[in-house]
Amino acid sequence: METRPDDRIAAELAALRRVAALVAGGAPPEEVFAAVAAEAGLLLGADLTTVARYDPGGVVMILGAWSSAGGAKLDSGGTRTSLGGRNLSALVFRTGRAVRIDDYGQATGVAADLGRELGFRMGVGVPITVDGRLWGVMSVGSMTEAPLPADTETRLAGFTELAGTAIANAQARVELRGYAEEQAALRRVATLVARGAPPEQVFATVTAEIGRVFAVDYAGMSRYDAGGTVTTVGRWDRTGTPWPIVAGGRFALGGRNVTTLVFQAGQPARIDDYAGSSGVISDAARSKGYRSAVGAPILVDGRLWGVITVGSAGEEALPADTEVRLAAFTELAGTAIANAEAQAALAASRARIVTAADAARRRIERDLHDGAQQRLVTLALRLREAQASAPPEAGELVRRLDQVAAGLEAALEELREIARGIHPAVLAEGGLRPALAALARRCPVRVELGVQLAARLPAPVEIAAYYVVSEALTNTAKHASATAAEVDVAAGQGELRVRVRDDGRGGADFGHGSGLLGLKDRVEALGGRISLHSPTGAGTTLDVHIPLDGSAARS
Ligand SMILES: Nc1ncnc2c1ncn2[C@@H]1O[C@H](COP(=O)(O)OP(=O)(O)OP(=O)(O)O)[C@@H](O)[C@H]1O
Ligand SMILES: [Mg+2]
């Protein structure tokens, strides 16, 4: 169709206006690229158009495509091909000028294959220049043997030159979006770390976020062990297929691979071609088709703890800024690990303090039992003997001896009571049921006791439960002005639950004494939880959960 130059210019300007309006309206970059491709195709009456960007490492990213027949679909984020061979993108890249290929059947290279797949029979490509730099290539093609008009190069170049600003703006938005995605990923990880999430969860999240944000094929996290091995602690794979080195698996360091290089240098490392690498890790990487990888060290309190690696199956090397961008993630991972280690150390030290205090109390109880108590028992017996052997005429003396003996027995009972409070011997002998029954019996407030236990529990758990009930009932008697209390103890689903409730005045608080705080220490040292519900005037409920495996206390 012949058009007059004026009409052409008007059409060109209208096309540009539509693209500019899209950009100004904040349309997503892929929409802008698609529009640029479509407008160019319509303007030139072509069958096919593509907009592609030259990326580092010989990559050509096709960002927009249009076909007069419709259906020129691209992957989101672009379709990746590479330079090399004789095809439009390679020739434009090499010459920096408009090029024409009349017989696409003879074109070579990956891009040519892709072009033929899209339907190119012949084509013209012109450079896209942004800020004076070769940014990409705009191509138009014909799906038939009919040659493209002779002025195609000039007209395409003219349109492309004017569309350059729109392309540059859309590109800026791509970069901005990438940056925003990375910031959002870092924020998600940082939130987890700040919340004190378990390290395993942080590891899984870090690797998955890195995998997505860096658009790699693999992301992994490993811990260096003593003795030249390394353990995988987190792993993400684009395809979701199992990685030969399973998470939690341990394997030997050595050979030429980024995991070993980071270990040796304590610094980021990269391998751009896994073909020449060696070691167990490299074998696994090659078996997955990975060609390049970057690793960055995870430092915890200044010491080398592990490594985060990313791998790509692409032909090109990973971008040059990968190491720097990884650092923000390794730092967060390091903080999470340091936090978890501090947490574990704290729990262990609390457990040690509680254990040491328990041992001291047991010793004091034994000393009282074997020492003062025994001597008082013996004295009381002797006194009763003396009393029995006194002559009948010594009536006043017998009466006074009787008083002393009774006083001695009362003192002995008091001492027993104190010893029981210091360390409940009945607990070790009979377990929680009789020990709690004794506590309930001695409490001045009426106590309803429910115990659901099938067997004896680990000693630290029994002792903790005993002290919880003992302190809670003592508090009820001392502070609550309650008429009744309820104690429920039950084991199940790997934990012991203890609940003590009274109907008193409420207002209990961890901050006001040492009793409740001591319970908190004891329970949390065992990896348990304790919570207090005590609104003024509405009674007090103390809830405690203690894991039965006692794992926290062992560390
Ligand atoms: N069951 C309860 N009813 C009402 N107030 C309570 C109850 N339990 C605790 N409190 C309040 O909470 C405070 C803290 O209790 P906590 O057991 O820690 O300390 P304490 O009993 O005062 O002293 P300690 O236990 O060290 O001998 C108490 O001082 C009391 O004011
Ligand atoms: Mg108390």
Coordinates of C-alpha atoms and ligand atoms in Angstrom, one line a residue:
M1 CA 0.0 0.0 0.0
E2 CA 1.5 3.3 -1.1
T3 CA 1.2 6.2 1.4
R4 CA 2.2 9.8 1.1
P5 CA 5.2 10.9 3.3
D6 CA 2.8 13.3 5.3
D7 CA 0.5 10.4 6.1
R8 CA 3.5 8.3 7.1
I9 CA 4.8 10.9 9.5
A10 CA 1.4 11.4 11.0
A11 CA 1.0 7.6 11.5
E12 CA 4.5 7.4 13.0
L13 CA 3.7 10.3 15.4
A14 CA 0.4 8.7 16.3
A15 CA 2.2 5.4 17.0
L16 CA 4.8 7.1 19.1
R17 CA 2.0 9.0 21.0
R18 CA 0.4 5.7 21.9
V19 CA 3.7 4.2 23.2
A20 CA 4.5 7.4 25.1
A21 CA 1.0 7.4 26.7
L22 CA 1.6 3.8 27.8
V23 CA 5.0 4.8 29.4
A24 CA 3.5 7.9 31.0
G25 CA 0.6 5.7 32.4
G26 CA 3.2 3.5 34.1
A27 CA 2.4 0.4 32.1
P28 CA 4.5 -2.6 32.9
P29 CA 7.7 -2.8 30.8
E30 CA 6.7 -6.0 28.9
E31 CA 3.5 -4.1 27.8
V32 CA 5.6 -1.2 26.5
F33 CA 8.0 -3.5 24.7
A34 CA 5.1 -5.4 23.2
A35 CA 3.5 -2.1 22.1
V36 CA 6.7 -0.9 20.5
A37 CA 7.0 -4.1 18.6
A38 CA 3.4 -4.0 17.5
E39 CA 3.5 -0.3 16.4
A40 CA 6.6 -0.9 14.4
G41 CA 5.1 -3.9 12.7
L42 CA 1.9 -2.0 11.8
L43 CA 3.7 1.1 10.6
L44 CA 5.9 -0.9 8.3
G45 CA 3.3 -3.4 7.2
A46 CA 5.6 -6.2 8.4
D47 CA 4.6 -9.7 9.4
L48 CA 6.8 -10.0 12.5
T49 CA 8.7 -7.7 14.8
T50 CA 10.9 -8.2 17.9
V51 CA 12.5 -5.8 20.4
A52 CA 15.6 -7.3 22.0
R53 CA 18.2 -6.1 24.5
Y54 CA 21.9 -7.0 24.5
D55 CA 22.9 -8.2 27.9
P56 CA 26.3 -8.9 29.3
G57 CA 28.0 -12.2 28.4
G58 CA 26.6 -12.4 24.9
V59 CA 23.0 -12.7 25.9
V60 CA 20.2 -11.4 23.7
M61 CA 16.9 -11.0 25.6
I62 CA 13.9 -10.7 23.4
L63 CA 11.6 -8.5 25.4
G64 CA 8.8 -7.8 22.9
A65 CA 7.4 -9.6 19.9
W66 CA 4.5 -9.0 17.5
S67 CA 3.1 -10.9 14.6
S68 CA 0.4 -9.9 12.2
A69 CA -1.1 -13.3 12.7
G70 CA -1.1 -12.8 16.4
G71 CA 0.3 -15.3 18.9
A72 CA 3.9 -14.1 19.1
K73 CA 4.1 -15.1 22.7
L74 CA 7.2 -14.7 24.9
D75 CA 8.1 -15.9 28.3
S76 CA 7.4 -13.4 31.0
G77 CA 10.6 -11.4 31.5
G78 CA 11.8 -12.2 28.0
T79 CA 13.1 -15.0 25.9
R80 CA 16.8 -15.6 26.1
T81 CA 19.0 -16.3 23.1
S82 CA 22.6 -15.6 22.5
L83 CA 24.9 -13.8 20.1
G84 CA 26.9 -15.8 17.6
G85 CA 26.3 -16.9 14.1
R86 CA 24.9 -15.0 11.2
N87 CA 21.6 -13.5 12.2
L88 CA 20.0 -10.1 12.7
S89 CA 20.9 -9.6 16.3
A90 CA 24.5 -10.8 15.9
L91 CA 25.1 -8.6 12.8
V92 CA 23.6 -5.5 14.3
F93 CA 25.7 -6.1 17.4
R94 CA 28.9 -6.5 15.3
T95 CA 28.3 -3.6 13.0
G96 CA 26.2 -1.2 15.0
R97 CA 24.2 -0.5 11.9
A98 CA 21.1 -1.6 10.1
V99 CA 21.3 -5.0 8.5
R100 CA 19.2 -7.1 6.2
I101 CA 19.1 -10.8 5.6
D102 CA 17.1 -11.8 2.6
D103 CA 17.2 -15.5 3.1
Y104 CA 16.7 -16.4 6.7
G105 CA 16.9 -20.1 5.8
Q106 CA 20.7 -19.5 5.5
A107 CA 21.0 -17.6 8.8
T108 CA 22.9 -19.4 11.6
G109 CA 23.1 -19.3 15.4
V110 CA 20.7 -19.8 18.3
A111 CA 19.0 -16.5 17.4
A112 CA 18.4 -17.6 13.8
D113 CA 16.8 -20.8 15.0
L114 CA 14.5 -18.8 17.2
G115 CA 13.8 -16.4 14.4
R116 CA 12.8 -19.2 12.1
E117 CA 10.6 -20.6 14.9
L118 CA 8.8 -17.3 15.1
G119 CA 8.4 -17.4 11.3
F120 CA 11.1 -15.1 9.9
R121 CA 11.8 -15.7 6.2
M122 CA 13.7 -12.5 5.7
G123 CA 14.3 -9.6 8.0
V124 CA 15.8 -6.2 8.7
G125 CA 17.4 -5.3 12.0
V126 CA 18.3 -1.8 13.3
P127 CA 20.3 -0.9 16.4
I128 CA 18.4 0.6 19.4
T129 CA 20.6 3.2 21.0
V130 CA 19.9 4.5 24.5
D131 CA 22.0 7.3 26.0
G132 CA 24.5 7.0 23.1
R133 CA 25.1 3.3 23.8
L134 CA 24.0 0.3 21.8
W135 CA 21.1 -1.1 23.9
G136 CA 19.5 -3.6 21.6
V137 CA 18.1 -4.5 18.3
M138 CA 14.7 -3.9 16.6
S139 CA 13.9 -6.4 13.9
V140 CA 11.1 -6.7 11.4
G141 CA 10.6 -9.7 9.3
S142 CA 8.5 -11.1 6.5
M143 CA 6.9 -14.5 6.7
T144 CA 6.7 -14.7 3.0
E145 CA 9.3 -14.7 0.1
A146 CA 8.1 -11.1 -0.8
P147 CA 11.0 -8.8 -0.1
L148 CA 10.7 -6.0 2.4
P149 CA 10.5 -2.6 0.8
A150 CA 13.9 -0.9 0.2
D151 CA 13.1 1.9 2.6
T152 CA 12.4 -0.5 5.5
E153 CA 15.8 0.2 7.1
T154 CA 15.4 4.0 7.1
R155 CA 11.8 3.9 8.3
L156 CA 12.5 1.4 11.0
A157 CA 15.6 3.3 12.1
G158 CA 13.5 6.5 12.2
F159 CA 10.8 5.0 14.3
T160 CA 13.3 3.2 16.6
E161 CA 15.2 6.4 17.2
L162 CA 12.1 8.1 18.3
A163 CA 10.9 5.1 20.4
G164 CA 14.3 5.1 22.1
T165 CA 13.1 7.2 25.0
A166 CA 10.1 5.0 25.7
I167 CA 12.4 2.0 25.6
A168 CA 14.8 3.6 27.9
N169 CA 12.0 4.5 30.3
A170 CA 10.6 1.0 30.3
Q171 CA 14.1 -0.4 30.8
A172 CA 14.6 1.9 33.8
R173 CA 11.4 0.5 35.2
V174 CA 12.7 -3.0 34.7
E175 CA 15.8 -2.1 36.7
L176 CA 13.7 -0.4 39.3
R177 CA 11.4 -3.3 39.6
G178 CA 14.3 -5.7 40.0
Y179 CA 15.6 -3.4 42.7
A180 CA 12.2 -3.2 44.4
E181 CA 11.9 -7.0 44.3
E182 CA 15.2 -7.5 45.8
Q183 CA 14.4 -5.0 48.6
A184 CA 11.1 -6.7 49.2
A185 CA 12.9 -10.1 49.5
L186 CA 15.4 -8.7 51.9
R187 CA 12.7 -7.2 54.0
R188 CA 10.9 -10.5 54.2
V189 CA 14.1 -12.3 55.3
A190 CA 14.9 -9.5 57.8
T191 CA 11.4 -9.7 59.3
L192 CA 11.9 -13.5 59.8
V193 CA 15.3 -12.9 61.4
A194 CA 14.0 -10.1 63.7
R195 CA 11.1 -12.3 64.8
G196 CA 13.6 -15.0 65.8
A197 CA 12.2 -17.6 63.4
P198 CA 14.0 -21.0 63.6
P199 CA 17.2 -21.1 61.6
E200 CA 15.9 -23.9 59.3
Q201 CA 13.0 -21.6 58.3
V202 CA 15.3 -18.7 57.7
F203 CA 17.6 -20.9 55.6
A204 CA 14.8 -22.2 53.4
T205 CA 13.4 -18.6 52.9
V206 CA 16.8 -17.1 52.1
T207 CA 17.6 -19.7 49.4
A208 CA 14.1 -19.5 47.9
E209 CA 14.2 -15.7 47.8
I210 CA 17.7 -15.6 46.3
G211 CA 16.7 -18.1 43.7
R212 CA 13.8 -16.0 42.6
V213 CA 15.3 -12.6 42.9
F214 CA 18.6 -13.5 41.1
A215 CA 16.7 -15.5 38.5
V216 CA 19.2 -18.4 38.8
D217 CA 18.5 -22.1 38.5
Y218 CA 19.8 -23.1 41.9
A219 CA 20.4 -21.4 45.2
G220 CA 21.9 -23.3 48.2
M221 CA 23.2 -22.7 51.6
S222 CA 25.7 -24.8 53.4
R223 CA 27.5 -24.9 56.7
Y224 CA 31.2 -25.8 56.9
D225 CA 31.8 -28.5 59.5
A226 CA 35.0 -29.4 61.3
G227 CA 37.0 -31.9 59.5
G228 CA 36.7 -30.8 55.9
T229 CA 33.0 -31.6 55.2
V230 CA 30.1 -29.3 54.5
T231 CA 26.4 -29.7 55.2
T232 CA 23.6 -28.5 53.1
V233 CA 21.1 -26.5 55.2
G234 CA 19.0 -24.8 52.6
R235 CA 18.3 -25.3 48.9
W236 CA 16.1 -24.0 46.2
D237 CA 15.9 -25.3 42.7
R238 CA 14.0 -23.7 39.8
T239 CA 12.7 -27.0 38.4
G240 CA 11.9 -28.4 41.8
T241 CA 13.7 -31.7 40.9
P242 CA 15.8 -33.3 43.6
W243 CA 19.3 -32.2 43.8
P244 CA 21.8 -35.0 44.1
I245 CA 23.2 -33.4 47.3
V246 CA 20.1 -33.5 49.5
A247 CA 19.4 -30.8 52.1
G248 CA 20.9 -31.9 55.4
G249 CA 23.3 -34.1 53.5
R250 CA 27.0 -33.9 54.2
F251 CA 29.7 -34.1 51.7
A252 CA 33.4 -33.6 51.4
L253 CA 35.1 -30.3 50.5
G254 CA 37.8 -30.3 47.8
G255 CA 38.3 -29.8 44.2
R256 CA 37.5 -26.7 42.2
N257 CA 34.0 -25.5 43.0
V258 CA 32.7 -22.3 44.6
T259 CA 31.9 -24.0 48.0
T260 CA 35.5 -25.1 48.4
L261 CA 36.9 -21.8 47.0
V262 CA 35.0 -19.7 49.5
F263 CA 36.1 -22.0 52.3
Q264 CA 39.7 -21.6 51.3
A265 CA 39.7 -17.9 50.7
G266 CA 37.0 -16.8 53.1
Q267 CA 35.8 -14.5 50.2
P268 CA 33.3 -14.6 47.4
A269 CA 34.2 -16.9 44.5
R270 CA 32.9 -17.6 41.1
I271 CA 33.3 -20.2 38.4
D272 CA 32.1 -19.3 35.0
D273 CA 32.5 -22.7 33.4
Y274 CA 31.9 -25.8 35.4
A275 CA 33.2 -28.0 32.6
G276 CA 36.7 -27.8 34.0
S277 CA 35.8 -28.0 37.7
S278 CA 36.2 -31.0 40.0
G279 CA 35.1 -32.5 43.3
V280 CA 31.9 -34.1 44.5
I281 CA 30.1 -30.8 44.5
S282 CA 31.1 -30.0 40.9
D283 CA 30.0 -33.5 39.8
A284 CA 26.6 -32.8 41.3
A285 CA 26.4 -29.4 39.7
R286 CA 27.4 -30.7 36.3
S287 CA 24.8 -33.5 36.5
K288 CA 22.2 -30.8 37.0
G289 CA 23.5 -28.9 33.9
Y290 CA 24.8 -26.0 35.9
R291 CA 27.6 -24.1 34.1
S292 CA 28.4 -21.2 36.3
A293 CA 28.2 -20.4 40.0
V294 CA 28.9 -17.8 42.5
G295 CA 29.4 -18.3 46.2
A296 CA 29.5 -15.8 49.0
P297 CA 30.7 -16.5 52.6
I298 CA 28.4 -16.4 55.6
L299 CA 30.2 -14.9 58.6
V300 CA 28.9 -15.3 62.1
D301 CA 30.6 -13.0 64.7
G302 CA 33.5 -12.6 62.3
R303 CA 34.1 -16.4 61.8
L304 CA 33.5 -18.2 58.5
W305 CA 30.3 -20.2 59.2
G306 CA 29.2 -21.3 55.7
V307 CA 28.4 -20.3 52.2
I308 CA 25.5 -19.3 50.0
T309 CA 25.8 -20.4 46.4
V310 CA 23.8 -19.7 43.2
G311 CA 24.1 -21.6 40.0
S312 CA 23.0 -21.1 36.5
A313 CA 22.5 -23.5 33.6
G314 CA 22.7 -20.5 31.2
E315 CA 25.5 -20.3 28.7
E316 CA 26.5 -16.9 30.0
A317 CA 28.3 -16.1 33.3
L318 CA 26.3 -14.8 36.2
P319 CA 26.1 -11.0 36.3
A320 CA 29.2 -9.2 37.7
D321 CA 27.3 -7.7 40.6
T322 CA 26.0 -11.1 41.9
E323 CA 28.6 -11.3 44.6
V324 CA 27.8 -7.8 45.9
R325 CA 24.1 -8.4 45.8
L326 CA 24.5 -11.7 47.6
A327 CA 26.3 -10.0 50.5
A328 CA 23.1 -8.4 51.8
F329 CA 21.5 -11.9 52.1
T330 CA 24.5 -13.6 53.6
E331 CA 24.6 -10.9 56.2
L332 CA 21.0 -11.5 57.3
A333 CA 21.6 -15.2 57.3
G334 CA 24.7 -14.6 59.5
T335 CA 22.6 -12.5 61.9
A336 CA 19.9 -15.2 62.1
I337 CA 22.5 -17.8 62.9
A338 CA 24.2 -15.6 65.5
N339 CA 20.8 -15.0 67.1
A340 CA 19.9 -18.7 67.2
E341 CA 23.3 -19.5 68.7
A342 CA 22.9 -16.8 71.4
Q343 CA 19.4 -18.1 72.1
A344 CA 20.6 -21.7 72.4
A345 CA 23.5 -20.6 74.6
L346 CA 21.1 -18.6 76.8
A347 CA 18.7 -21.6 77.2
A348 CA 21.7 -23.8 78.0
S349 CA 23.0 -21.4 80.6
R350 CA 19.6 -21.1 82.2
A351 CA 19.3 -24.8 82.3
R352 CA 22.7 -25.1 84.0
I353 CA 21.7 -22.5 86.6
V354 CA 18.5 -24.3 87.4
T355 CA 20.2 -27.7 87.5
A356 CA 22.9 -26.4 89.8
A357 CA 20.3 -24.8 92.1
D358 CA 18.4 -28.1 92.2
A359 CA 21.5 -30.0 93.1
A360 CA 22.3 -27.6 95.9
R361 CA 18.7 -27.9 97.3
R362 CA 18.9 -31.7 97.1
R363 CA 22.2 -31.6 99.1
I364 CA 20.7 -29.3 101.7
E365 CA 17.7 -31.6 102.1
R366 CA 19.9 -34.7 102.5
D367 CA 22.1 -32.9 105.0
L368 CA 19.0 -31.9 107.0
H369 CA 17.6 -35.4 106.8
D370 CA 20.8 -37.2 107.7
G371 CA 22.1 -34.6 110.1
A372 CA 19.9 -32.3 112.2
Q373 CA 16.7 -34.3 111.6
Q374 CA 18.3 -37.6 112.7
R375 CA 19.8 -36.1 115.8
L376 CA 16.5 -34.5 116.8
V377 CA 14.7 -37.9 116.3
T378 CA 17.3 -39.6 118.5
L379 CA 17.0 -36.8 121.1
A380 CA 13.2 -37.1 121.1
L381 CA 13.5 -40.9 121.6
R382 CA 16.0 -40.5 124.5
L383 CA 13.7 -37.9 126.1
R384 CA 10.8 -40.3 125.9
E385 CA 13.0 -43.0 127.5
A386 CA 14.0 -40.7 130.3
Q387 CA 10.4 -39.7 130.8
A388 CA 9.4 -43.4 131.0
S389 CA 12.1 -44.2 133.5
A390 CA 11.4 -41.3 135.8
P391 CA 10.0 -42.3 139.3
P392 CA 6.3 -41.7 139.8
E393 CA 6.9 -39.2 142.6
A394 CA 8.7 -36.9 140.1
G395 CA 5.3 -35.8 138.7
E396 CA 6.2 -32.2 137.9
L397 CA 9.4 -33.3 136.2
V398 CA 7.6 -35.8 134.0
R399 CA 5.1 -33.1 133.0
R400 CA 7.9 -30.7 132.0
L401 CA 9.7 -33.5 130.2
D402 CA 6.5 -34.2 128.3
Q403 CA 6.3 -30.5 127.3
V404 CA 9.9 -30.5 126.0
A405 CA 9.4 -33.8 124.1
A406 CA 6.2 -32.4 122.5
G407 CA 8.1 -29.2 121.6
L408 CA 11.0 -31.2 120.1
E409 CA 8.5 -33.3 118.0
A410 CA 6.9 -30.1 116.7
A411 CA 10.3 -28.7 115.8
L412 CA 11.1 -31.9 114.0
E413 CA 7.9 -31.8 112.0
E414 CA 8.6 -28.1 111.1
L415 CA 12.1 -29.1 110.0
R416 CA 10.6 -31.9 107.9
E417 CA 8.3 -29.4 106.3
I418 CA 11.2 -27.1 105.5
A419 CA 13.2 -29.9 104.0
R420 CA 10.2 -30.9 101.9
G421 CA 10.0 -27.3 100.6
I422 CA 13.7 -27.2 99.8
H423 CA 13.5 -30.5 97.9
P424 CA 10.6 -32.8 97.6
A425 CA 12.0 -36.2 98.3
V426 CA 8.6 -37.7 97.7
L427 CA 8.8 -36.6 94.1
A428 CA 11.9 -38.7 93.4
E429 CA 10.3 -41.7 95.1
G430 CA 6.7 -41.6 94.0
G431 CA 6.5 -39.2 91.1
L432 CA 4.2 -36.2 90.5
R433 CA 0.9 -37.7 91.6
P434 CA 1.7 -38.2 95.3
A435 CA 3.9 -35.1 95.4
L436 CA 1.1 -32.9 94.0
A437 CA -1.4 -34.6 96.3
A438 CA 0.8 -33.6 99.3
L439 CA 1.0 -30.0 98.0
A440 CA -2.8 -29.8 97.6
R441 CA -3.4 -31.3 101.1
R442 CA -1.1 -28.8 102.8
C443 CA -2.5 -25.8 101.0
P444 CA -4.8 -23.7 103.2
V445 CA -7.1 -23.0 100.2
R446 CA -9.3 -25.9 98.9
V447 CA -7.6 -27.5 95.9
E448 CA -9.2 -29.6 93.3
L449 CA -6.5 -31.8 91.8
G450 CA -6.6 -33.5 88.4
V451 CA -3.6 -35.6 87.3
Q452 CA -3.6 -37.4 84.0
L453 CA -0.3 -39.2 83.7
A454 CA 0.3 -42.7 82.5
A455 CA 3.9 -43.0 83.4
R456 CA 6.8 -41.3 85.2
L457 CA 8.2 -38.3 83.3
P458 CA 11.8 -37.1 82.9
A459 CA 13.1 -35.9 86.2
P460 CA 13.7 -32.2 85.1
V461 CA 10.1 -32.1 83.8
E462 CA 8.7 -33.6 87.1
I463 CA 10.7 -31.2 89.2
A464 CA 9.6 -28.2 87.1
A465 CA 6.0 -29.2 87.3
Y466 CA 6.2 -29.7 91.0
Y467 CA 7.7 -26.2 91.6
V468 CA 5.1 -24.6 89.3
V469 CA 2.3 -26.0 91.3
S470 CA 4.0 -25.4 94.6
E471 CA 4.7 -21.7 93.8
A472 CA 1.3 -21.1 92.3
L473 CA -0.5 -22.6 95.3
T474 CA 1.7 -20.7 97.7
N475 CA 0.9 -17.5 95.8
T476 CA -2.8 -18.3 95.9
A477 CA -2.6 -18.7 99.7
K478 CA -0.4 -15.6 100.1
H479 CA -1.9 -13.1 97.7
A480 CA -5.2 -14.2 96.1
S481 CA -7.8 -14.2 99.0
A482 CA -9.2 -17.1 97.0
T483 CA -11.9 -19.6 98.1
A484 CA -10.7 -22.4 95.8
A485 CA -8.0 -23.4 93.4
E486 CA -7.8 -26.0 90.6
V487 CA -4.7 -27.9 89.5
D488 CA -4.7 -29.8 86.2
V489 CA -1.7 -31.8 85.0
A490 CA -1.7 -33.9 81.9
A491 CA 0.9 -35.3 79.5
G492 CA 0.3 -35.9 75.8
Q493 CA 1.5 -35.0 72.3
G494 CA 5.0 -34.7 73.5
E495 CA 4.5 -32.2 76.3
L496 CA 3.3 -31.8 79.8
R497 CA 0.6 -29.2 80.5
V498 CA 0.1 -27.7 83.9
R499 CA -2.6 -25.3 84.7
V500 CA -3.2 -23.7 88.1
R501 CA -6.2 -21.6 88.6
D502 CA -7.7 -19.7 91.5
D503 CA -10.8 -17.5 92.0
G504 CA -9.0 -14.8 93.8
R505 CA -8.4 -11.1 93.3
G506 CA -6.0 -11.4 90.3
G507 CA -3.3 -9.0 89.5
A508 CA -0.4 -11.4 89.4
D509 CA 2.7 -10.2 87.6
F510 CA 6.1 -11.7 86.6
G511 CA 7.7 -8.4 87.5
H512 CA 6.9 -8.2 91.2
G513 CA 8.7 -11.0 92.9
S514 CA 11.1 -13.8 92.4
G515 CA 8.7 -16.7 92.6
L516 CA 7.0 -16.4 89.2
L517 CA 10.2 -15.3 87.5
G518 CA 12.0 -18.3 88.9
L519 CA 9.3 -20.5 87.3
K520 CA 9.8 -18.7 84.0
D521 CA 13.5 -19.5 84.1
R522 CA 13.0 -23.1 85.0
V523 CA 10.3 -23.7 82.4
E524 CA 12.0 -21.9 79.5
A525 CA 15.3 -23.6 80.3
L526 CA 13.5 -26.8 79.4
G527 CA 12.3 -25.3 76.1
G528 CA 8.8 -24.8 77.6
R529 CA 6.4 -21.9 77.7
I530 CA 4.7 -20.2 80.7
S531 CA 1.8 -17.7 80.5
L532 CA -0.1 -15.8 83.2
H533 CA -3.6 -14.6 82.9
S534 CA -4.6 -12.6 85.9
P535 CA -7.0 -9.7 85.3
T536 CA -7.9 -7.7 88.5
G537 CA -10.8 -9.2 90.3
A538 CA -11.2 -12.2 88.0
G539 CA -8.8 -14.8 89.4
T540 CA -5.4 -16.0 88.3
T541 CA -4.5 -18.7 85.8
L542 CA -1.0 -20.0 85.2
D543 CA -0.5 -22.1 82.1
V544 CA 2.7 -24.1 81.5
H545 CA 3.7 -26.3 78.6
I546 CA 7.0 -28.3 78.9
P547 CA 8.3 -30.5 76.1
L548 CA 8.9 -34.1 77.3
D549 CA 12.0 -34.7 75.2
G550 CA 13.9 -32.1 77.3
S551 CA 16.0 -31.3 74.2
A552 CA 16.6 -27.7 75.2
A553 CA 18.0 -28.7 78.6
R554 CA 20.6 -31.0 77.0
S555 CA 22.5 -28.4 75.0
Ligands
LIG1 N1 -2.6 -16.0 92.6 C1 -2.3 -14.7 92.8 N2 -3.3 -13.9 93.1 C2 -3.1 -12.5 93.2 N3 -1.9 -12.0 93.1 C3 -0.9 -12.8 92.8 C4 -1.0 -14.2 92.6 N4 0.2 -14.7 92.4 C5 1.1 -13.6 92.4 N5 0.5 -12.5 92.7 C6 1.1 -11.1 92.7 O1 2.2 -11.2 91.8 C7 3.3 -10.8 92.5 C8 4.5 -11.7 92.0 O2 4.4 -13.0 92.5 P1 5.8 -13.8 92.8 O3 5.4 -15.2 93.1 O4 6.7 -13.6 91.6 O5 6.4 -13.0 94.0 P2 6.0 -13.1 95.5 O6 5.1 -14.2 95.8 O7 5.6 -11.8 96.0 O8 7.4 -13.4 96.2 P3 8.2 -14.8 96.2 O9 7.4 -15.8 95.3 O10 9.5 -14.5 95.6 O11 8.2 -15.3 97.6 C9 3.0 -11.0 94.0 O12 3.7 -10.2 94.8 C10 1.5 -10.7 94.0 O13 1.3 -9.3 94.1
MG2 MG 5.5 -16.1 95.1

